């Protein structure tokens, strides 16, 4: 048994489902708060364990956090819906024609997966998976060999840039009025996070070095015949519409509806301010843009709704897990556990080392909390508190968390499931290459945090 087989087997043996992990983390947080913190109320009329349960309950049903969960669900679902549209399918087919040998194909798939994922992670994840699948189908039809595992890893590489991109949970949330850490951090625009000199430099380095890495690996990779069934993964797009309401099948109605939404989006960008401002980019803005584009690209409501039905299952983890993470956050916030943990962070950090330690800790937390939004809810308050006390720019601390989350996505099986399902690959087939991507990514991220 090779290393990737052993690694994959260990992951499945050690880690239960993400939902079970969220429950386990809840019990651990509850226990730590009960042991390490004191009753914060002057009277002792209620047992402290009951108060901790109150804090958990308050976190689970926090209205602002529930809005956050819905925003993250829609970013994933609408991005997935857009990836299933005919224009995106045509774009992928055009790119497939440029692909021949494994090395060149891996470079192209990686490059475009990174580009698309920077704009939307749900779109990028499905785009990369469908792209890799179509490459394998082409190879099978034309009778030549490729390294399908390497190409699948290239299609998954977009998860290395998403949190530093336009749909990144932490940087877009802290730019939105009313976010749950506004009292502590204020509003932090994308000019300080996503479009900062540091993040642009890091993102460009990833865009250059990761595709080149895939190309070099492809030069020496062992090719074989892809083991897949020849059936299109975009059958949804070719669904024959019959018996539906005329309005659901009307291309004109779809174009007008989506066009009006996009017109309003353009108004938000260009009309109200004297100059174009990045502050307009919030989760709501991104989701409205995706909604307008998806309705236009699908050309009728029937196709759009079929795509939603196909995409919605991918958001089930967010729906059921986010409230548990919010409950963890409630316990930490109201019990004072956040202060204790941030003080520990401060005790082992300096102003210079804190961003790197944040990246490493975020990478570890991501193994257990696979959602970037859920991770921000749990880890964000600790990082914010420690950054302010160490005089580290909050924007830099936020990006350090984003980089750590991106980094271990390369070994976190949760978000690989949609890609594995579409491509028909096994985790052990892409893991050797995603591990290499992770190592190179770590060098780029840490260098960026130290230089800027």
PDB file of N, CA and C in Angstrom, residues 15 24 47 60 101 106 120 122 124 130 135 151 188 212 246 258 272 287 338 346 358 360 378 418 435:
ATOM      1  N   UNK A  15     -11.246  10.392  11.233  1.00  0.00           N
ATOM      2  CA  UNK A  15     -12.226  11.469  11.198  1.00  0.00           C
ATOM      3  C   UNK A  15     -13.629  10.940  10.914  1.00  0.00           C
ATOM      4  N   UNK A  24     -18.937  17.088  18.209  1.00  0.00           N
ATOM      5  CA  UNK A  24     -17.829  16.811  19.120  1.00  0.00           C
ATOM      6  C   UNK A  24     -17.164  18.106  19.573  1.00  0.00           C
ATOM      7  N   UNK A  47     -27.603  27.484  37.699  1.00  0.00           N
ATOM      8  CA  UNK A  47     -26.318  26.776  37.555  1.00  0.00           C
ATOM      9  C   UNK A  47     -25.563  27.270  36.317  1.00  0.00           C
ATOM     10  N   UNK A  60     -26.611  29.639  18.440  1.00  0.00           N
ATOM     11  CA  UNK A  60     -27.251  28.850  17.380  1.00  0.00           C
ATOM     12  C   UNK A  60     -28.276  29.685  16.618  1.00  0.00           C
ATOM     13  N   UNK A 101      -1.727  16.392 -24.447  1.00  0.00           N
ATOM     14  CA  UNK A 101      -0.988  15.531 -23.514  1.00  0.00           C
ATOM     15  C   UNK A 101      -1.270  15.928 -22.065  1.00  0.00           C
ATOM     16  N   UNK A 106      -2.920  19.446 -17.748  1.00  0.00           N
ATOM     17  CA  UNK A 106      -2.889  19.753 -16.321  1.00  0.00           C
ATOM     18  C   UNK A 106      -2.645  21.243 -16.096  1.00  0.00           C
ATOM     19  N   UNK A 120     -15.632  32.848  -7.830  1.00  0.00           N
ATOM     20  CA  UNK A 120     -16.642  32.168  -7.021  1.00  0.00           C
ATOM     21  C   UNK A 120     -16.212  30.728  -6.790  1.00  0.00           C
ATOM     22  N   UNK A 122     -17.898  28.098  -5.512  1.00  0.00           N
ATOM     23  CA  UNK A 122     -18.832  27.064  -5.942  1.00  0.00           C
ATOM     24  C   UNK A 122     -18.761  26.833  -7.434  1.00  0.00           C
ATOM     25  N   UNK A 124     -16.144  27.574  -9.327  1.00  0.00           N
ATOM     26  CA  UNK A 124     -14.823  27.027  -9.633  1.00  0.00           C
ATOM     27  C   UNK A 124     -14.712  25.545  -9.345  1.00  0.00           C
ATOM     28  N   UNK A 130     -16.054  19.362 -13.923  1.00  0.00           N
ATOM     29  CA  UNK A 130     -16.616  19.075 -15.253  1.00  0.00           C
ATOM     30  C   UNK A 130     -15.525  19.133 -16.311  1.00  0.00           C
ATOM     31  N   UNK A 135     -12.186  16.111 -20.207  1.00  0.00           N
ATOM     32  CA  UNK A 135     -10.857  15.727 -20.692  1.00  0.00           C
ATOM     33  C   UNK A 135     -10.746  14.204 -20.757  1.00  0.00           C
ATOM     34  N   UNK A 151      -4.941  15.339 -13.450  1.00  0.00           N
ATOM     35  CA  UNK A 151      -5.853  16.325 -14.036  1.00  0.00           C
ATOM     36  C   UNK A 151      -7.010  16.625 -13.076  1.00  0.00           C
ATOM     37  N   UNK A 188     -13.973  46.492   7.209  1.00  0.00           N
ATOM     38  CA  UNK A 188     -12.684  46.345   6.534  1.00  0.00           C
ATOM     39  C   UNK A 188     -12.967  46.063   5.063  1.00  0.00           C
ATOM     40  N   UNK A 212       2.396  25.764 -13.462  1.00  0.00           N
ATOM     41  CA  UNK A 212       3.716  25.274 -13.885  1.00  0.00           C
ATOM     42  C   UNK A 212       4.081  23.987 -13.148  1.00  0.00           C
ATOM     43  N   UNK A 246     -45.846  28.192 -19.787  1.00  0.00           N
ATOM     44  CA  UNK A 246     -45.127  28.916 -20.838  1.00  0.00           C
ATOM     45  C   UNK A 246     -44.104  29.880 -20.252  1.00  0.00           C
ATOM     46  N   UNK A 258     -33.411  38.277 -15.715  1.00  0.00           N
ATOM     47  CA  UNK A 258     -31.984  38.310 -15.384  1.00  0.00           C
ATOM     48  C   UNK A 258     -31.346  39.626 -15.779  1.00  0.00           C
ATOM     49  N   UNK A 272     -24.417  55.345  -7.711  1.00  0.00           N
ATOM     50  CA  UNK A 272     -24.501  56.128  -6.465  1.00  0.00           C
ATOM     51  C   UNK A 272     -23.228  56.871  -6.069  1.00  0.00           C
ATOM     52  N   UNK A 287     -24.222  37.394  -4.458  1.00  0.00           N
ATOM     53  CA  UNK A 287     -25.326  36.477  -4.716  1.00  0.00           C
ATOM     54  C   UNK A 287     -26.317  37.048  -5.725  1.00  0.00           C
ATOM     55  N   UNK A 338     -13.194  33.049  24.633  1.00  0.00           N
ATOM     56  CA  UNK A 338     -12.494  33.730  23.536  1.00  0.00           C
ATOM     57  C   UNK A 338     -11.307  34.524  24.056  1.00  0.00           C
ATOM     58  N   UNK A 346      -1.543  35.194  22.210  1.00  0.00           N
ATOM     59  CA  UNK A 346      -0.647  36.340  22.407  1.00  0.00           C
ATOM     60  C   UNK A 346       0.621  35.909  23.127  1.00  0.00           C
ATOM     61  N   UNK A 358      -1.192  32.146  12.833  1.00  0.00           N
ATOM     62  CA  UNK A 358      -2.617  32.148  12.488  1.00  0.00           C
ATOM     63  C   UNK A 358      -2.875  31.246  11.287  1.00  0.00           C
ATOM     64  N   UNK A 360      -1.079  28.650  10.328  1.00  0.00           N
ATOM     65  CA  UNK A 360      -0.903  27.255  10.719  1.00  0.00           C
ATOM     66  C   UNK A 360      -2.090  26.757  11.542  1.00  0.00           C
ATOM     67  N   UNK A 378     -16.090  30.442  14.175  1.00  0.00           N
ATOM     68  CA  UNK A 378     -15.470  29.873  15.364  1.00  0.00           C
ATOM     69  C   UNK A 378     -14.147  30.558  15.705  1.00  0.00           C
ATOM     70  N   UNK A 418     -17.762  16.636  -4.202  1.00  0.00           N
ATOM     71  CA  UNK A 418     -18.421  16.942  -5.478  1.00  0.00           C
ATOM     72  C   UNK A 418     -17.536  16.629  -6.681  1.00  0.00           C
ATOM     73  N   UNK A 435      -1.288  16.991  -2.266  1.00  0.00           N
ATOM     74  CA  UNK A 435      -0.295  17.166  -1.203  1.00  0.00           C
ATOM     75  C   UNK A 435       0.866  18.040  -1.685  1.00  0.00           C
TER      76      UNK A 435
END
